[in-house]
Short mmCIF file of C-alpha atoms in Angstrom, two decimals:
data_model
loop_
_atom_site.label_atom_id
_atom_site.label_comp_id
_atom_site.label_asym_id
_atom_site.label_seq_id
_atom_site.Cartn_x
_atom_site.Cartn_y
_atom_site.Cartn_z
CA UNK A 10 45.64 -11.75 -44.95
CA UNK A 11 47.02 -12.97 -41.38
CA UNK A 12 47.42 -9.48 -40.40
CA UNK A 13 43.62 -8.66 -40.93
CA UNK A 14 42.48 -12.33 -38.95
CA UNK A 15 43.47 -10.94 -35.33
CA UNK A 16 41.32 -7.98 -36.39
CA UNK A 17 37.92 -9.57 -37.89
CA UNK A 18 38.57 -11.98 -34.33
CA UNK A 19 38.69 -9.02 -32.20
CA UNK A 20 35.79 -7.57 -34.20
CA UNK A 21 33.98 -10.85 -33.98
CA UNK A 22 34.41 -11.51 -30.16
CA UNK A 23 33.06 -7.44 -29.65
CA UNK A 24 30.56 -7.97 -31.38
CA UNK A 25 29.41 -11.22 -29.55
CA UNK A 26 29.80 -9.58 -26.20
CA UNK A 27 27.76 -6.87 -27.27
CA UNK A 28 24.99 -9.18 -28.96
CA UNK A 29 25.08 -10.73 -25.28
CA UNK A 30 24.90 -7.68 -23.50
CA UNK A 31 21.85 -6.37 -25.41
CA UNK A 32 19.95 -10.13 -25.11
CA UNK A 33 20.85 -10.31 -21.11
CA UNK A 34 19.63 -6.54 -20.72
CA UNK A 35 16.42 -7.36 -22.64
CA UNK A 36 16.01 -10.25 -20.51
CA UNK A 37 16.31 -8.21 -17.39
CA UNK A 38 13.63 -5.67 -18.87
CA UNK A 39 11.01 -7.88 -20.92
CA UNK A 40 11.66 -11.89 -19.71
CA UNK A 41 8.94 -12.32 -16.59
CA UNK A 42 11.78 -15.70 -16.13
CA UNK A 43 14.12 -13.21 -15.55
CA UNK A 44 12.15 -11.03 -13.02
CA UNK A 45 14.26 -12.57 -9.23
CA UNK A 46 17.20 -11.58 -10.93
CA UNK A 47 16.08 -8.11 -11.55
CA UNK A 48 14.29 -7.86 -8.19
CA UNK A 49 17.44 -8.88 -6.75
CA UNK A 50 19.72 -5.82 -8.32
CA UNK A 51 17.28 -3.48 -7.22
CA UNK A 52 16.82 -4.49 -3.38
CA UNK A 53 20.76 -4.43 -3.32
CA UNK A 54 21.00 -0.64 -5.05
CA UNK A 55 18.01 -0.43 -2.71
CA UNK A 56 20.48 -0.57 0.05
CA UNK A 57 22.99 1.41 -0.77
CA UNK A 58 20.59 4.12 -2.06
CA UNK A 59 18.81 4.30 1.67
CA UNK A 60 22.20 4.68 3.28
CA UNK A 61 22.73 6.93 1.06
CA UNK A 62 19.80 8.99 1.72
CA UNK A 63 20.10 8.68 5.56
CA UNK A 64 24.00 10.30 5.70
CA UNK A 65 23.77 13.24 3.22
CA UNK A 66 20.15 14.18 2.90
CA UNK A 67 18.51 15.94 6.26
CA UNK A 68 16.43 14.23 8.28
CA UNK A 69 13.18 16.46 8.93
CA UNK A 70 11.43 16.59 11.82
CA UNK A 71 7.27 16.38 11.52
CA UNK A 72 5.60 13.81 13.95
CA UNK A 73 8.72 12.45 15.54
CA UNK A 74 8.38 14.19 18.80
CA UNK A 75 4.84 14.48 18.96
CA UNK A 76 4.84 10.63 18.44
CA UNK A 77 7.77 10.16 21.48
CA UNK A 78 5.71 12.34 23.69
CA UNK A 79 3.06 10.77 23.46
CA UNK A 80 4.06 7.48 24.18
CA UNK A 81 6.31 8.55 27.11
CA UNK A 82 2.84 9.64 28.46
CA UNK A 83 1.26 6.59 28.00
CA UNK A 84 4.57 4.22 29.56
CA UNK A 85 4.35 6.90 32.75
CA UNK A 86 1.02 5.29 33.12
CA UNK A 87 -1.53 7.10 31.89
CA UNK A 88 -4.45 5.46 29.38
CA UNK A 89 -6.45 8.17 29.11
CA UNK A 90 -6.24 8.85 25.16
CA UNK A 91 -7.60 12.65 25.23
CA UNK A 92 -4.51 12.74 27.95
CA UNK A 93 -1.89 11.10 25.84
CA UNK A 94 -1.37 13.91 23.45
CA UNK A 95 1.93 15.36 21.54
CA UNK A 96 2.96 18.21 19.97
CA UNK A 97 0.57 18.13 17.23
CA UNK A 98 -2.62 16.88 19.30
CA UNK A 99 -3.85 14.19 20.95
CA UNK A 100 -2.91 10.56 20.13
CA UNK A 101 -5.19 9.49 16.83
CA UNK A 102 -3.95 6.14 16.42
CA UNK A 103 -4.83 2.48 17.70
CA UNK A 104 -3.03 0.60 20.34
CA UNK A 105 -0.60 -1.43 18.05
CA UNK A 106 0.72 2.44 17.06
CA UNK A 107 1.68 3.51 21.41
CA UNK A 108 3.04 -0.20 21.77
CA UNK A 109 5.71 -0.11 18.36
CA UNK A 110 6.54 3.72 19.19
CA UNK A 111 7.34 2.99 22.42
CA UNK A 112 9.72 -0.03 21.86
CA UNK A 113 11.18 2.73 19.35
CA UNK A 114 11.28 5.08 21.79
CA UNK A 115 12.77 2.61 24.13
CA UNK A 116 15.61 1.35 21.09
CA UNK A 117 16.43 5.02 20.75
CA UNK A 118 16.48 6.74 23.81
CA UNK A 119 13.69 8.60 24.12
CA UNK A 120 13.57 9.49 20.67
CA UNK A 121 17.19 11.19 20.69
CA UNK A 122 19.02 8.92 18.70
CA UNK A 123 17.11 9.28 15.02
CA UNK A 124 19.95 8.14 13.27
CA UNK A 125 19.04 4.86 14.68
CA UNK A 126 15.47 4.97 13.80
CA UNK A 127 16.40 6.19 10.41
CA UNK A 128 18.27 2.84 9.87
CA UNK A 129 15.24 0.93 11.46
CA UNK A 130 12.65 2.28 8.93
CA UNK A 131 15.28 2.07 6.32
CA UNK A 132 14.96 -2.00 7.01
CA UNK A 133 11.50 -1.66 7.60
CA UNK A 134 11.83 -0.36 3.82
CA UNK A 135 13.55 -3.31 2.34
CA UNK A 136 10.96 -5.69 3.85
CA UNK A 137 8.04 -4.08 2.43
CA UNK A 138 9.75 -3.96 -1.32
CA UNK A 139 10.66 -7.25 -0.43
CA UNK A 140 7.61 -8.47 -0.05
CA UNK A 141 6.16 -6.42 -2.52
CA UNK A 142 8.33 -8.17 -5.15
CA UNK A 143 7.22 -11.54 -3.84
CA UNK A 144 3.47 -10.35 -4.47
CA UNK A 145 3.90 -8.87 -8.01
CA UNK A 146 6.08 -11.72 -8.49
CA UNK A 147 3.33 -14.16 -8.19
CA UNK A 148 1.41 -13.17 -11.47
CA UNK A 149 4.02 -14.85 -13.99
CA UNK A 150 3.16 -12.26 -16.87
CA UNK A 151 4.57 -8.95 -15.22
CA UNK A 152 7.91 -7.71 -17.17
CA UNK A 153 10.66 -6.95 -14.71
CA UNK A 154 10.98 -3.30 -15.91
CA UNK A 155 7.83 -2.47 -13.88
CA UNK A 156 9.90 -3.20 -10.57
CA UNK A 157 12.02 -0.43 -11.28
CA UNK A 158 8.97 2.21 -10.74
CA UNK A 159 8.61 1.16 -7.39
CA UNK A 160 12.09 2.34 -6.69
CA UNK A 161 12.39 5.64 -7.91
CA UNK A 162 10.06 7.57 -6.11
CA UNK A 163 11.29 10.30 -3.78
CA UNK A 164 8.74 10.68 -1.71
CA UNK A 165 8.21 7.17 -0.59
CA UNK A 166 11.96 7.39 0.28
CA UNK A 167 11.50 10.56 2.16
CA UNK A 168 8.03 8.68 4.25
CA UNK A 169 10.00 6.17 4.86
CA UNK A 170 13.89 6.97 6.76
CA UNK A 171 13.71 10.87 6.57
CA UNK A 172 9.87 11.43 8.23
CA UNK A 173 9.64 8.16 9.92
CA UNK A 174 5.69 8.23 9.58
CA UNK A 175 3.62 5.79 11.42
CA UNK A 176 1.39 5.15 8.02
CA UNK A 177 4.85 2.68 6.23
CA UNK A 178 4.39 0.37 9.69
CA UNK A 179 0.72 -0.03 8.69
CA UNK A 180 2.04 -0.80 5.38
CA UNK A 181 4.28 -3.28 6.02
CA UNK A 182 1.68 -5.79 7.92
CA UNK A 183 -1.22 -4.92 5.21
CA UNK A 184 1.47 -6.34 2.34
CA UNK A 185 2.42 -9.16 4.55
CA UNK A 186 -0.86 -9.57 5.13
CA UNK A 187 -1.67 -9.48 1.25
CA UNK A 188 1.11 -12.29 0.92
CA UNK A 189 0.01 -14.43 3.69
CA UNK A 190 -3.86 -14.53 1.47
CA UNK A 191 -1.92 -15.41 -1.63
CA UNK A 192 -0.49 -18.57 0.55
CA UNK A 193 -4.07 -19.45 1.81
CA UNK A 194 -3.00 -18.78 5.71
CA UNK A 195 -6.23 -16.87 6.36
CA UNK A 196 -5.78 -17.18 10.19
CA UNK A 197 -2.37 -15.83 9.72
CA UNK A 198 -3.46 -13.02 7.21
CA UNK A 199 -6.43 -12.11 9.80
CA UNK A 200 -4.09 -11.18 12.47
CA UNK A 201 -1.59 -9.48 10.10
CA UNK A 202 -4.55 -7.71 9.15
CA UNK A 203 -5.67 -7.08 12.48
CA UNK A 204 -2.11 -5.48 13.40
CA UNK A 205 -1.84 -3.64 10.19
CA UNK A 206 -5.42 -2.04 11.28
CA UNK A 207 -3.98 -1.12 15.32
CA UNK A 208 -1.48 0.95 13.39
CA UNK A 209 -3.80 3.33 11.88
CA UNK A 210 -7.76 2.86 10.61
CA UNK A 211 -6.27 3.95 6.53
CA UNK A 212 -6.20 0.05 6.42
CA UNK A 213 -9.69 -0.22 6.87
CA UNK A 214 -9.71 0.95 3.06
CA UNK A 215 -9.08 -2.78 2.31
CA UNK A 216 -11.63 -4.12 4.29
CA UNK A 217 -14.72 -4.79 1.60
CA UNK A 218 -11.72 -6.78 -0.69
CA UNK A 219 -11.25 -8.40 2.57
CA UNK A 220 -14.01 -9.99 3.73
CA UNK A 221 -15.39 -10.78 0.04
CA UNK A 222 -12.06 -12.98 0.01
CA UNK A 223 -12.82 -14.65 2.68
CA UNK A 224 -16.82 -15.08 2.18
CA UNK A 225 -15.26 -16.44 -1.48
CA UNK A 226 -12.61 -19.13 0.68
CA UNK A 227 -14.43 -20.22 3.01
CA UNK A 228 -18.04 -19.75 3.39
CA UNK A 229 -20.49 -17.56 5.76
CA UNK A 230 -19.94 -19.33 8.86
CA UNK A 231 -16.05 -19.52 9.11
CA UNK A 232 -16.16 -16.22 7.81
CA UNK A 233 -17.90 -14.79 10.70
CA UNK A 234 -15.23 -16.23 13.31
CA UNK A 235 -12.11 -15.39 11.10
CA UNK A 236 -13.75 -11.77 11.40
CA UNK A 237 -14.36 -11.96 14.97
CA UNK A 238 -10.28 -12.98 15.18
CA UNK A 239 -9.55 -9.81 13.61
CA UNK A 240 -11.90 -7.77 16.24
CA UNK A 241 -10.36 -10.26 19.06
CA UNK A 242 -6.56 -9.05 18.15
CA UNK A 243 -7.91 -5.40 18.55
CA UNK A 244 -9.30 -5.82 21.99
CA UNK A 245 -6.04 -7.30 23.36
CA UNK A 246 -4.27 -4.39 21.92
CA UNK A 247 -6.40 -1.72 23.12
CA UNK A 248 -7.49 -4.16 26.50
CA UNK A 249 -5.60 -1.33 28.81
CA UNK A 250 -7.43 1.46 27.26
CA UNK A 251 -10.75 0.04 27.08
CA UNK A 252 -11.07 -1.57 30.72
CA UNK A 253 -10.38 2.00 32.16
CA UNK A 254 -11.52 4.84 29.69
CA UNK A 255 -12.85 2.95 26.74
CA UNK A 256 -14.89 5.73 25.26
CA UNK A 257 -12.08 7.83 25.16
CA UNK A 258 -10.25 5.23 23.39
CA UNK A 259 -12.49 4.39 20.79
CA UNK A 260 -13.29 7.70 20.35
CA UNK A 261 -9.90 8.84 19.54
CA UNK A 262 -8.18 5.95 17.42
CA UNK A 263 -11.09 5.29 15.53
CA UNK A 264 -12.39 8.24 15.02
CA UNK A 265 -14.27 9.18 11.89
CA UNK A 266 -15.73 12.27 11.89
CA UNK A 267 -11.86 14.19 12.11
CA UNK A 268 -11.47 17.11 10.26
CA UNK A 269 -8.34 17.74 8.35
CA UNK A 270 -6.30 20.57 7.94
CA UNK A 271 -7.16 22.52 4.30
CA UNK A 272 -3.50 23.15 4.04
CA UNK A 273 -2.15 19.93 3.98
CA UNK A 274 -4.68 18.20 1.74
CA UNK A 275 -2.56 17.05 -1.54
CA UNK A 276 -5.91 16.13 -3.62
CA UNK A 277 -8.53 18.85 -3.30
CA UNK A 278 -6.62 22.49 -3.02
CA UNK A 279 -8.94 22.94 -6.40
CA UNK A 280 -11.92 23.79 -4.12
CA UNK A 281 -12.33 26.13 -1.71
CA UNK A 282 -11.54 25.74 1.65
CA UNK A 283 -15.51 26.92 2.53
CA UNK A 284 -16.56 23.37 -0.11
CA UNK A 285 -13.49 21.28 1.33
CA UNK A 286 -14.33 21.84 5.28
CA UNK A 287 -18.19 21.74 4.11
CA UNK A 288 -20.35 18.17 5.48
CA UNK A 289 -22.25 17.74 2.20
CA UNK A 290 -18.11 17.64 0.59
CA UNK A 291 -17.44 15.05 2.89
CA UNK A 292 -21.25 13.36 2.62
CA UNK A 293 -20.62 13.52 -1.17
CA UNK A 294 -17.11 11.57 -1.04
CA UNK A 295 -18.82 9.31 1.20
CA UNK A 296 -21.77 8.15 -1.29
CA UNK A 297 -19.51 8.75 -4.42
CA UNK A 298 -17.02 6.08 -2.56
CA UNK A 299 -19.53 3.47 -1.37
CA UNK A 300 -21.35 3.67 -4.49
CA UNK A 301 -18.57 3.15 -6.54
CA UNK A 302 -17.78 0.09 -4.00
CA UNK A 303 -21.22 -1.64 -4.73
CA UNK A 304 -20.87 -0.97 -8.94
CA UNK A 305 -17.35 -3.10 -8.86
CA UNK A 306 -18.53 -5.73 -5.88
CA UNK A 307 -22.07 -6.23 -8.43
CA UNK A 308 -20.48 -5.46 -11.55
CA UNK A 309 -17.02 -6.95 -11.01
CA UNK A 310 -15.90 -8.39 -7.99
CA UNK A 311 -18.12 -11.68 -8.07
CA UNK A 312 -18.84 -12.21 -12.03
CA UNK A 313 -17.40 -15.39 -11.45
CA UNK A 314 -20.03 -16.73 -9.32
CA UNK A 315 -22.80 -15.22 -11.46
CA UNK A 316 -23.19 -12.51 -9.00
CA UNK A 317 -23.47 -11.56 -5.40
CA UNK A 318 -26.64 -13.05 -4.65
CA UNK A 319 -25.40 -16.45 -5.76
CA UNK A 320 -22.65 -15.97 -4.27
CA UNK A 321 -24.38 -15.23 -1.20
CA UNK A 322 -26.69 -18.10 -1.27
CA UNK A 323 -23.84 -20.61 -1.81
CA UNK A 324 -21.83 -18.66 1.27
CA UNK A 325 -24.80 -19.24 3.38
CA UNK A 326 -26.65 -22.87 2.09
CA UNK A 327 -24.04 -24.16 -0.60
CA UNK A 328 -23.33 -27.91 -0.52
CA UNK A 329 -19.56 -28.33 0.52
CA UNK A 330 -18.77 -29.32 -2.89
CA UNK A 331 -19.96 -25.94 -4.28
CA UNK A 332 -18.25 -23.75 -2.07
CA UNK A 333 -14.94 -25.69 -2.83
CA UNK A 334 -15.63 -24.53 -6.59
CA UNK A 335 -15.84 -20.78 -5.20
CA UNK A 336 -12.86 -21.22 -3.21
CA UNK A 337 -10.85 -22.54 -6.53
CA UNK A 338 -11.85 -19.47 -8.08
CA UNK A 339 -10.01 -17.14 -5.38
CA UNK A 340 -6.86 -17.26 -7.82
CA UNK A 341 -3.48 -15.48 -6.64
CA UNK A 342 -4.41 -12.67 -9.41
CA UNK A 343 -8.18 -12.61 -7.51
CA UNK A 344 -6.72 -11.97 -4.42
CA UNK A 345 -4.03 -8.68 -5.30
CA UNK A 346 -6.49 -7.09 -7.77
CA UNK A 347 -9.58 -7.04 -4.76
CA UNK A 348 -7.31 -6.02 -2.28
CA UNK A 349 -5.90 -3.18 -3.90
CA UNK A 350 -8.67 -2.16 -6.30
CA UNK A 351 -10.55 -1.80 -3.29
CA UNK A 352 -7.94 0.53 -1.57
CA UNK A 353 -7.54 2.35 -4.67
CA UNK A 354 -11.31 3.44 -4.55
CA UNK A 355 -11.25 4.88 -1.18
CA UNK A 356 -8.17 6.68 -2.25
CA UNK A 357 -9.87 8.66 -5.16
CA UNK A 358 -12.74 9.05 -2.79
CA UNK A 359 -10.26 10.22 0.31
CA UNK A 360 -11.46 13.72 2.00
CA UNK A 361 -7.61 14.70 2.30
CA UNK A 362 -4.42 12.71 1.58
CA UNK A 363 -1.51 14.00 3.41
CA UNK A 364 1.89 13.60 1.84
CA UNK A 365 2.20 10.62 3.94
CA UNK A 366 -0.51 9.15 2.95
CA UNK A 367 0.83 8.13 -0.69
CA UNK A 368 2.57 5.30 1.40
CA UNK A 369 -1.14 4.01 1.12
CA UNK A 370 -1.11 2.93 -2.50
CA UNK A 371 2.11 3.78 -4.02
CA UNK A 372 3.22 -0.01 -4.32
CA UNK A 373 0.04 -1.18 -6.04
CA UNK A 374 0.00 1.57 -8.60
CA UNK A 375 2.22 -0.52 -11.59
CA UNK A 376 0.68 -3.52 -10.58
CA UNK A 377 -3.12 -2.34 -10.93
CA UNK A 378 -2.18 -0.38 -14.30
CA UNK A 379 0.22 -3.35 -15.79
CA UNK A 380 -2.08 -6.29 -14.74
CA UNK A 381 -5.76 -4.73 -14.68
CA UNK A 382 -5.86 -2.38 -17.25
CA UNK A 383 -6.25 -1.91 -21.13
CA UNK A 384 -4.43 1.41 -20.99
CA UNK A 385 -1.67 1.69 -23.42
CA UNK A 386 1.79 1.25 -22.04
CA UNK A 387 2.49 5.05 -23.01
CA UNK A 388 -0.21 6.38 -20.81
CA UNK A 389 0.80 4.37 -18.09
CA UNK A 390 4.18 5.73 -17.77
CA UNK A 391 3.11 8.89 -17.87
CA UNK A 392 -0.07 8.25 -14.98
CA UNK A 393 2.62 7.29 -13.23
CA UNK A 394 5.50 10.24 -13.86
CA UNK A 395 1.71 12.67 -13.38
CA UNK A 396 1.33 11.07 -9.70
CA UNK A 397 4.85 11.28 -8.56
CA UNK A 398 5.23 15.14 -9.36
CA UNK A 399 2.10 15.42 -8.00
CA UNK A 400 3.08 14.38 -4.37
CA UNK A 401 6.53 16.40 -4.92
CA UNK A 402 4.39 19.56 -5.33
CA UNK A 403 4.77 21.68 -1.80
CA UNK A 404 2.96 22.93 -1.06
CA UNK A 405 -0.23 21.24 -3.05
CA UNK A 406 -1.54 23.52 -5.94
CA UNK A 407 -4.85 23.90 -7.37
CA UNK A 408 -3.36 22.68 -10.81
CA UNK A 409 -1.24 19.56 -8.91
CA UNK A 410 -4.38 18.33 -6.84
CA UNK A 411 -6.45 18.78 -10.25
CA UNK A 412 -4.25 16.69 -12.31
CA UNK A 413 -3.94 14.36 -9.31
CA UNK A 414 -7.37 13.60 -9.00
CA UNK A 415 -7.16 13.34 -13.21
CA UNK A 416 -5.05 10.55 -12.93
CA UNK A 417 -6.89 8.75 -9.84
CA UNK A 418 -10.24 8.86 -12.54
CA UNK A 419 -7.79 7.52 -15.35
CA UNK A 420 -7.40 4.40 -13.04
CA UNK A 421 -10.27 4.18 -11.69
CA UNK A 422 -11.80 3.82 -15.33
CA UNK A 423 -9.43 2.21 -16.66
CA UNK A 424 -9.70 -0.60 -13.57
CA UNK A 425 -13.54 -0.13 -14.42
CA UNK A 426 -12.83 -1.23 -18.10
CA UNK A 427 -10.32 -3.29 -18.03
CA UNK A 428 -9.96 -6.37 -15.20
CA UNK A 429 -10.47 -5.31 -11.61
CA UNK A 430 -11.32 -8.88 -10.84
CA UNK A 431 -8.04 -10.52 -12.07
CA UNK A 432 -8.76 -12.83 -14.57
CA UNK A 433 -9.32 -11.43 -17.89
CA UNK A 434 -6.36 -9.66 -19.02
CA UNK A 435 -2.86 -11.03 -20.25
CA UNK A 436 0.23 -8.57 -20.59
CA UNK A 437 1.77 -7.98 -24.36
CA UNK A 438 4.81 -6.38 -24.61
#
C-alpha cells in the first residue's frame, strides 16, 4: 500500500499539470481575455523570426536601386518628376515616398548598406503587427488563434525586410491611421491619412470608408475642412514640386491612367494579355468597382441611419442633438469593417496586383472573414491557406489568378451577406 501512494501522487500531480497545460493552451487559442497574452508571444517569436529571415535568407534586389537613384536625383536638386527617374522608370510615387527614401538613403549610405535597411523595415514590421493587434484587439469577441494567421505568411515577410517595398510604409500610417479613428482623433487620423496617401495613391482605396466616417462623426461642414486638412498635408509635401513643375508632378504621382505590365499581374493571367491591356477591361473594373461601392454604401454602409439620404439630410440640416445620435453609432466595429471592406472592394476590382501589393490587405483578411462574415470557420481557413499559395505562385498562373479572384468573390459575398457594417454578427466558437 505505501509503496503504490508515491506512485498514484506522481500520477496525480502529471496529470494536474497536464489538465493545466491543456486549459492554459485553450485559453491562449479560444479565451478573447486571453488574447494580449497571445499577441504578446507572437510579436516576441515575431522578432526572432525577422532576424532570422534577414541573416540566412537572401535579400533580393527589385526596386531598391531604382528607388536610391531616384532620390539621389531629386536631393542633387532636381524637381522635375519625368527627370527623377530610376532603373525601372520614372518616379510614380507622391512626395512623402522621395522625402522617407531619401532619409533611408541618407541612414544607409546611399543605399549600400541594406543590411541596415533590412533591420529598419524589419521594425517597421513589428509596428504595423503591433498596431494591428491593438485594432483587432478592440472587438472583444475575436479568439486569439486568428492572430497567428497574420504571422505566417511568407510573402508579407519577404515585402517587408527582403524587398523593402515602398507599399508596407504606406501601410504602416493607413493602420495607424485606422487606430487613431478608433480613438476619435480625427485631426490626427486625417494627417496619418494624408501621409499614408504621399506614400503611394493604393491608399486612396480607403477613401469612400473614409469620408462616410467622418460625414457619420461629425457632420457636413467639419467634414469639408477635416478633408481640406488631408489635401493641405499633400501640398506641403509636394510644395517643391508643384511651385516649379507642378504638372509634371501631379501627373506622375497621381497618375491614373498607368498601364501595368501583363507579366507581373498576380490576379488576371486567366485572360489574355490582348483583354487585360484592353480600355473596356479596365472601363469594366472601373464600373464593376464603383458599382459595387454604391450597393454596400446604399445597402450597407448607412442602414443605421435609415439610409444615405437621411443620413445626408441630417449631415447637412440635422439639429446638433441628431447628429450626436449618428456620431454614437460610429462604433469601434463601424469604423474597421468600413475601412477595410472598402479596401477590400477595390482589391477584387484592382486592374493588376503586383506581389507587393498583397501588403494592401493582407492584415484585414482574418479580421473581415472572423468578424463580418457567416462563412463557416472551415472555409475560412482554407480562403485563407487559397490566398497565401496564391501570392507564392511565380510566376502567376492562369489556374492561381483564377482561384485568386475565386476567393476575393467568396469574401466579397460573404461580406455582402454577412455584416460589412459591423454590428450584426457575434463570433461562436
Amino acid at each position: 500500500m505505501n509503496s503504490q501512494t508515491p506512485t498514484k501522487d506522481y500520477n496525480s500531480f502529471t496529470d494536474s499539470i497536464f489538465s493545466k497545460l491543456f486549459r492554459l493552451s485553450y485559453s491562449l487559442l479560444f479565451d478573447p481575455a486571453f488574447f494580449w497574452y497571445t499577441a504578446t508571444c507572437l510579436l516576441i517569436g515575431e522578432v526572432f523570426l525577422n532576424i532570422f529571415i534577414i541573416k540566412y535568407v537572401s535579400y533580393t534586389e527589385i526596386d531598391w536601386k531604382a528607388y536610391m537613384k531616384e532620390v539621389s536625383i531629386f536631393l542633387n536638386g532636381e524637381r522635375n518628376y519625368t527627370k527623377i527617374q530610376g532603373d525601372t522608370g520614372p518616379c510614380v510615387y507622391p512626395a512623402g515616398f522621395v522625402y522617407i527614401y531619401s532619409i533611408l538613403n541618407y541612414i544607409t549610405s546611399e543605399g549600400v548598406d541594406i543590411l541596415k535597411a533590412q533591420y529598419i523595415f524589419a521594425i517597421l514590421y513589428m509596428w504595423t503587427l503591433y498596431v494591428v493587434f491593438n485594432i483587432y484587439h478592440r472587438y472583444k469577441q475575436i479568439p486569439p488563434y486568428v492572430l497567428i494567421f497574420l504571422c505566417l505568411s511568407k510573402r508579407l515577410h519577404s515585402i517587408f525586410v527582403l524587398r523593402l517595398f515602398n507599399d508596407v510604409i504606406a501601410m504602416a500610417f493607413l493602420y495607424t491611421c485606422i487606430w487613431t479613428m478608433i480613438n476619435k482623433k480625427w485631426k490626427l487620423s486625417c494627417v496619418l491619412y494624408s501621409l499614408a496617401l504621399s506614400v503611394k495613391m493604393n491608399i486612396l482605396l480607403y477613401f469612400p470608408a473614409f469620408g462616410v466616417l467622418l460625414f457619420k462623426s461629425l457632420g457636413a461642414r467639419k467634414t469639408f475642412s477635416y478633408i481640406l486638412l488631408v489635401v493641405l498635408v499633400q501640398i506641403i509635401l509636394a510644395f517643391p514640386f508643384l511651385i516649379t513643375y507642378p504638372r509634371s508632378y501631379l501627373g506622375q504621382a497621381f497618375e491614373f491612367s498607368r498601364v501595368f505590365l501583363y507579366k507581373w499581374t498576380v490576379n488576371w493571367k486567366f485572360v489574355t494579355e490582348e483583354t487585360f491591356l484592353s480600355s473596356g477591361f479596365s472601363k469594366g473594373l472601373l464600373i464593376a468597382h464603383v458599382w459595387v461601392l454604391i450597393a454596400f454604401l446604399f445597402g450597407s454602409w448607412c442602414r443605421s441611419e435609415n439610409g444615405v439620404l437621411c443620413l445626408l439630410r441630417l449631415g447637412f440640416f440635422g439639429k446638433p442633438s441628431e447628429i450626436a445620435k449618428v456620431k454614437k453609432m460610429v462604433t469601434t466595429d463601424h469604423i474597421i469593417m468600413l475601412m477595410l471592406t472598402s479596401n477590400f472592394i477595390g482589391i477584387v476590382f484592382s486592374r493588376t496586383l503586383h506581389y507587393q501589393f498583397y501588403s494592401w490587405y493582407f492584415h484585414g483578411l482574418p479580421y473581415l472573414l472572423w468578424h463580418c462574415t457567416k462563412i463557416p470557420v472551415f472555409f475560412r481557413f482554407g480562403i485563407i491557406a487559397a490566398i497565401e499559395y496564391c501570392w507564392n505562385v511565380y510566376p502567376a498562373t492562369s489556374e492561381s489568378s483564377a482561384l485568386l479572384f475565386a476567393c476575393h468573390l467568396m469574401v466579397l459575398m460573404g461580406l455582402w451577406s454577412g455584416d460589412s457594417e459591423g454590428k450584426r454578427i457575434t463570433y461562436k466558437k
